Coordinates of N, CA and C in Angstrom, one line a residue:
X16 N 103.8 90.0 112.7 CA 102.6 90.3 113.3 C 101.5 90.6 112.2
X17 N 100.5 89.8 112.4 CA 99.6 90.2 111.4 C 98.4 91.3 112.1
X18 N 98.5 92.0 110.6 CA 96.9 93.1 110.7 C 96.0 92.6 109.9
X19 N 94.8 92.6 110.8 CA 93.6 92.3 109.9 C 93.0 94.1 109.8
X20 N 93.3 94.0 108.3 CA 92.5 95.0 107.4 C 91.1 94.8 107.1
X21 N 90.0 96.1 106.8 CA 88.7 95.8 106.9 C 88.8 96.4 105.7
X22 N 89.2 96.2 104.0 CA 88.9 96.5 103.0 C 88.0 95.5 101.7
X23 N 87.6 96.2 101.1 CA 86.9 95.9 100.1 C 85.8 95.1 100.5
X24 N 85.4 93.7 100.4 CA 84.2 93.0 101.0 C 83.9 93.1 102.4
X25 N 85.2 92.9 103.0 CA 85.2 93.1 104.4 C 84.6 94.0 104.9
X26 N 85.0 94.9 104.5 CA 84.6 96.5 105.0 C 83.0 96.5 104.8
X27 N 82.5 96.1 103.5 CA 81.6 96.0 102.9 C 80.4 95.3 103.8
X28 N 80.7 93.9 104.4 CA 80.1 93.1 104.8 C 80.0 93.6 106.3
X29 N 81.0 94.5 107.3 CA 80.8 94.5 108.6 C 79.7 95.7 108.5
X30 N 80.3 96.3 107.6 CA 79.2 97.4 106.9 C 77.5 97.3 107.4
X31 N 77.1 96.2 106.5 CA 75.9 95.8 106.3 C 75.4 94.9 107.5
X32 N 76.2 94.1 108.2 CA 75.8 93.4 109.5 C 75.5 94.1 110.7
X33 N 76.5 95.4 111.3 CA 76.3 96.2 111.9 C 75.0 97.1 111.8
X34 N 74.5 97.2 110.6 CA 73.3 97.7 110.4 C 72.1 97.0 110.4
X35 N 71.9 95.9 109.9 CA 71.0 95.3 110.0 C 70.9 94.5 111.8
X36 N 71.7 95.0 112.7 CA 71.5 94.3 113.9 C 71.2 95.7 114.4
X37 N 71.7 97.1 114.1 CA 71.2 98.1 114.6 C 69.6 98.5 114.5
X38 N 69.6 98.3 113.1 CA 67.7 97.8 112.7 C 67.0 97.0 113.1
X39 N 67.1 95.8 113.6 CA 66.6 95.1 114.5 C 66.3 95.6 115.8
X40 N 67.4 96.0 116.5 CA 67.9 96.7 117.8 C 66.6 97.2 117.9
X41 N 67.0 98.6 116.8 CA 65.7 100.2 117.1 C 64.3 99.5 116.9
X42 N 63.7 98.4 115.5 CA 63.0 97.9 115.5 C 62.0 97.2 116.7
X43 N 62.8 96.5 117.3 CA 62.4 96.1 118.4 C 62.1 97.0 120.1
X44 N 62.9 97.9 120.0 CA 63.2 99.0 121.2 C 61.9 99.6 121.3
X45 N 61.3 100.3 120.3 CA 60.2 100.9 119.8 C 58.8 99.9 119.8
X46 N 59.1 98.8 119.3 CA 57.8 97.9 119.2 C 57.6 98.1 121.0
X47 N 58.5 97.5 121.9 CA 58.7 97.6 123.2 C 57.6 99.0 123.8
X48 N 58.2 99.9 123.5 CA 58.3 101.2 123.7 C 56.7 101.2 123.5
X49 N 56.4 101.2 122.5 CA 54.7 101.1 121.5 C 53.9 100.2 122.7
X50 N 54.2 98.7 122.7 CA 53.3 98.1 123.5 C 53.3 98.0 125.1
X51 N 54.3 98.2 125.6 CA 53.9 98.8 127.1 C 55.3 99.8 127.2
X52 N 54.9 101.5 127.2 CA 56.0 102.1 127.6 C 55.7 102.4 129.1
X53 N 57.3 102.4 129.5 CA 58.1 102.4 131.2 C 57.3 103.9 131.3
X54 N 56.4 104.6 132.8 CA 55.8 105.7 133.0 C 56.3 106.4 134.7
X55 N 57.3 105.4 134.8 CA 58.2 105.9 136.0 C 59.2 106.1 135.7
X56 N 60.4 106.5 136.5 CA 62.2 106.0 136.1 C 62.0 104.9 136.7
X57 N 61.4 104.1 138.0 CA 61.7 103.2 138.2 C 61.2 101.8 137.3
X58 N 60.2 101.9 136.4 CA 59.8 101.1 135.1 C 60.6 101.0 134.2
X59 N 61.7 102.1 134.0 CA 62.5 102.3 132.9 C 63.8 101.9 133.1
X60 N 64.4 102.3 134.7 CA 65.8 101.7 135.6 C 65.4 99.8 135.1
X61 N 64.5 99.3 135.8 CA 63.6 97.9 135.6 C 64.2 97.3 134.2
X62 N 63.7 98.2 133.3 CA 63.8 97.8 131.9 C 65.0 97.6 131.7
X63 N 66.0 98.5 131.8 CA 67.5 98.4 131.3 C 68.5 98.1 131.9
X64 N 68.5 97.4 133.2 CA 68.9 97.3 134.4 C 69.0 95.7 134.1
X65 N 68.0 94.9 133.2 CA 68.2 93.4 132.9 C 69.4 93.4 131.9
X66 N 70.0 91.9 132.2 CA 71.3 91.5 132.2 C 70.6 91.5 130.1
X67 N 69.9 90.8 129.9 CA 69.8 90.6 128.9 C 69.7 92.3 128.0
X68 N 68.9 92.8 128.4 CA 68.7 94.4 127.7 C 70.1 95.0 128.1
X69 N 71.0 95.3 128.6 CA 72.5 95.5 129.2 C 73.4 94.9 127.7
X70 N 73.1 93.4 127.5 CA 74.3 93.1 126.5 C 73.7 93.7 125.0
X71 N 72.4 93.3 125.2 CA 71.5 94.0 123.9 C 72.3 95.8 123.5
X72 N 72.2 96.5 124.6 CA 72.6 97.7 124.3 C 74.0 97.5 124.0
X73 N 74.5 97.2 124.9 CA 75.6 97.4 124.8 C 76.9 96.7 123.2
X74 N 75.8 95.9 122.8 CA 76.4 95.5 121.6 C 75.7 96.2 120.5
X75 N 74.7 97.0 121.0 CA 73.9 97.9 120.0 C 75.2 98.9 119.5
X76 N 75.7 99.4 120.4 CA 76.2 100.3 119.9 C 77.8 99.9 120.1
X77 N 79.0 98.6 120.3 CA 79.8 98.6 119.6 C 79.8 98.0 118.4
X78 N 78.2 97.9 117.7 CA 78.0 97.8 116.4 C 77.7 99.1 115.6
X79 N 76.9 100.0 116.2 CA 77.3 101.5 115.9 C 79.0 101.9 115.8
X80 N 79.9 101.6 116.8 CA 80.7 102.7 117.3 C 81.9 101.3 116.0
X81 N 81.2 100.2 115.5 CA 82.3 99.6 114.3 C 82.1 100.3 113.1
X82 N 80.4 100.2 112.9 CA 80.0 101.0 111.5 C 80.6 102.4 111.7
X83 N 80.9 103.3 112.3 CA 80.8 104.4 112.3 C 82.5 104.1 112.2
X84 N 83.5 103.3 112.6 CA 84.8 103.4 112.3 C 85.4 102.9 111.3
X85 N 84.2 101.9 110.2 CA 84.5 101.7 109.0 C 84.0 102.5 107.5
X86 N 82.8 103.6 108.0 CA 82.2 104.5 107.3 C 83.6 105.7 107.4
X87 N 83.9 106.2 108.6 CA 85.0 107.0 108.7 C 86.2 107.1 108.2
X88 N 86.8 105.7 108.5 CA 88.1 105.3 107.8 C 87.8 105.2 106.3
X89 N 86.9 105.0 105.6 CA 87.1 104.8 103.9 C 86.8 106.1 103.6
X90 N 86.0 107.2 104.0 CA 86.2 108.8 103.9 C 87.4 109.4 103.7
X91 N 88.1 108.7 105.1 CA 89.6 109.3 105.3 C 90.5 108.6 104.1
X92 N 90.5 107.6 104.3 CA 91.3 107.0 103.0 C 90.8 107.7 101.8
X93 N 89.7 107.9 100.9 CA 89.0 108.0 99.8 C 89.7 109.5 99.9
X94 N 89.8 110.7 100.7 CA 89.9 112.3 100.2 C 90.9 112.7 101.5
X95 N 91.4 112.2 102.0 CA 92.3 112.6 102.9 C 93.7 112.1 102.0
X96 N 94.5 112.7 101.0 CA 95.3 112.6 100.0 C 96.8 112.2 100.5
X97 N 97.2 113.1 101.7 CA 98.4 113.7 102.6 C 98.6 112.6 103.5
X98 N 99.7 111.5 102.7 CA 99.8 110.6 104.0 C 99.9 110.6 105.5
X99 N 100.7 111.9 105.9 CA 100.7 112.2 107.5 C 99.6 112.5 107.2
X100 N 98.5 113.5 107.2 CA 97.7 114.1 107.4 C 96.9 112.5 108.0
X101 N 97.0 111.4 107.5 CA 96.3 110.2 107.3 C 96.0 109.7 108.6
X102 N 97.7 109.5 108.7 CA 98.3 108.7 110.1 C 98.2 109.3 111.0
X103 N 97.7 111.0 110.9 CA 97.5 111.8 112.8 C 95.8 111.0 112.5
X104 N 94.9 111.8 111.4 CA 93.9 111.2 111.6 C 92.8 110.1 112.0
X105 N 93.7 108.7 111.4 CA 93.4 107.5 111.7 C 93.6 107.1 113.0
X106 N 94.4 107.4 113.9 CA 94.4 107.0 114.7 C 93.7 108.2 116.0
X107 N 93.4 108.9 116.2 CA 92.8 109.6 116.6 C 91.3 109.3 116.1
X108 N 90.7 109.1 115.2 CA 89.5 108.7 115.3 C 89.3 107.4 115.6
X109 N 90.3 106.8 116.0 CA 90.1 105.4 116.8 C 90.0 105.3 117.8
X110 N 90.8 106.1 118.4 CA 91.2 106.8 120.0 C 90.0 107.1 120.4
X111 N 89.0 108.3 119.9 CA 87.7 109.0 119.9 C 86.7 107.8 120.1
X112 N 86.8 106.9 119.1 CA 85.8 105.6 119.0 C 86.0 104.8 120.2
X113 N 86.9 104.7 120.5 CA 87.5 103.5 121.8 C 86.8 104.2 123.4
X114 N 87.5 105.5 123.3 CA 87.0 106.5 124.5 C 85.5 106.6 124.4
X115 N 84.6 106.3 123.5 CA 83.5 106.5 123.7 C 83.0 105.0 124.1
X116 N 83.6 104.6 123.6 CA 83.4 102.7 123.7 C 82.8 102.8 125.1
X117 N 84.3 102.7 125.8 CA 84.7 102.7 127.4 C 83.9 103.7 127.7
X118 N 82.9 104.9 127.8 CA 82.1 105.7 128.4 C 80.6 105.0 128.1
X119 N 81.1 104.2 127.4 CA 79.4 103.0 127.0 C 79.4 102.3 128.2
X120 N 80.5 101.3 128.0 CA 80.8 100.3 128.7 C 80.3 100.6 130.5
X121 N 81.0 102.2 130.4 CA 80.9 102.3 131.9 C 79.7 102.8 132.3
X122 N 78.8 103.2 131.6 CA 77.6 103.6 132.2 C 76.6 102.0 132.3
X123 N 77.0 101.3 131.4 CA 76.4 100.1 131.9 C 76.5 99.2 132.8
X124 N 77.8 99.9 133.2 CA 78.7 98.6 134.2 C 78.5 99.0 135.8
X125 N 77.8 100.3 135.8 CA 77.3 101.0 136.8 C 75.9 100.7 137.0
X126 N 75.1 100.6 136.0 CA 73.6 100.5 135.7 C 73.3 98.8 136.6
X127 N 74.1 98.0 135.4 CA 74.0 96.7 136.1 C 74.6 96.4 137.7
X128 N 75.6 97.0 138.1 CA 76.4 96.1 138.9 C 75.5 97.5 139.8

């Protein structure tokens, strides 16, 4: 069975992609925001209720919730010394990352549907 590992360029490069699409993201959210902001809930339900703004978010942030599990994991690796101490941790901050995933997923999946 193979594992794909996210070290050295890899790591490096989801690194940098995840961000630069989060930068966009906020970049744009705000221009939005700036040139006509939502002054009801129902302007703002409107707004994020489209199929398009739905995948937009929703990949907003399992582009957050990747950066933040490849920023995390090279911490842990880099000064987490104690190989158990490693193996409770790593996976448990995956666990954390996944569960919040799925608490994305479902607030959208309710929003849209």
């Amino acid at each position: 069975m193979a594992v794909i590992t996210l070290t050295g360029l890899r790591a490096w490069l989801v690194q940098r992609a995840t961000a630069v699409y989060m930068l966009a993201f906020i970049v744009l959210f705000l221009a939005r925001f700036v040139i006509a902001p939502p002054r009801s809930y129902d302007e703002w339900h409107g707004l994020m209720s489209g199929a398009g703004m739905i995948a937009a978010t929703v990949l907003f942030f399992a582009a957050l919730l990747t950066h933040a599990w490849v920023g995390l994991r090279d911490v842990v690796l880099d000064y987490v010394h104690v190989v158990a101490l490693r193996a409770v941790l790593l996976p448990l901050l995956a666990l954390g990352l996944v569960a919040l995933g799925t608490w994305i997923v479902r607030i959208f999946w309710t929003i849209g549907g």
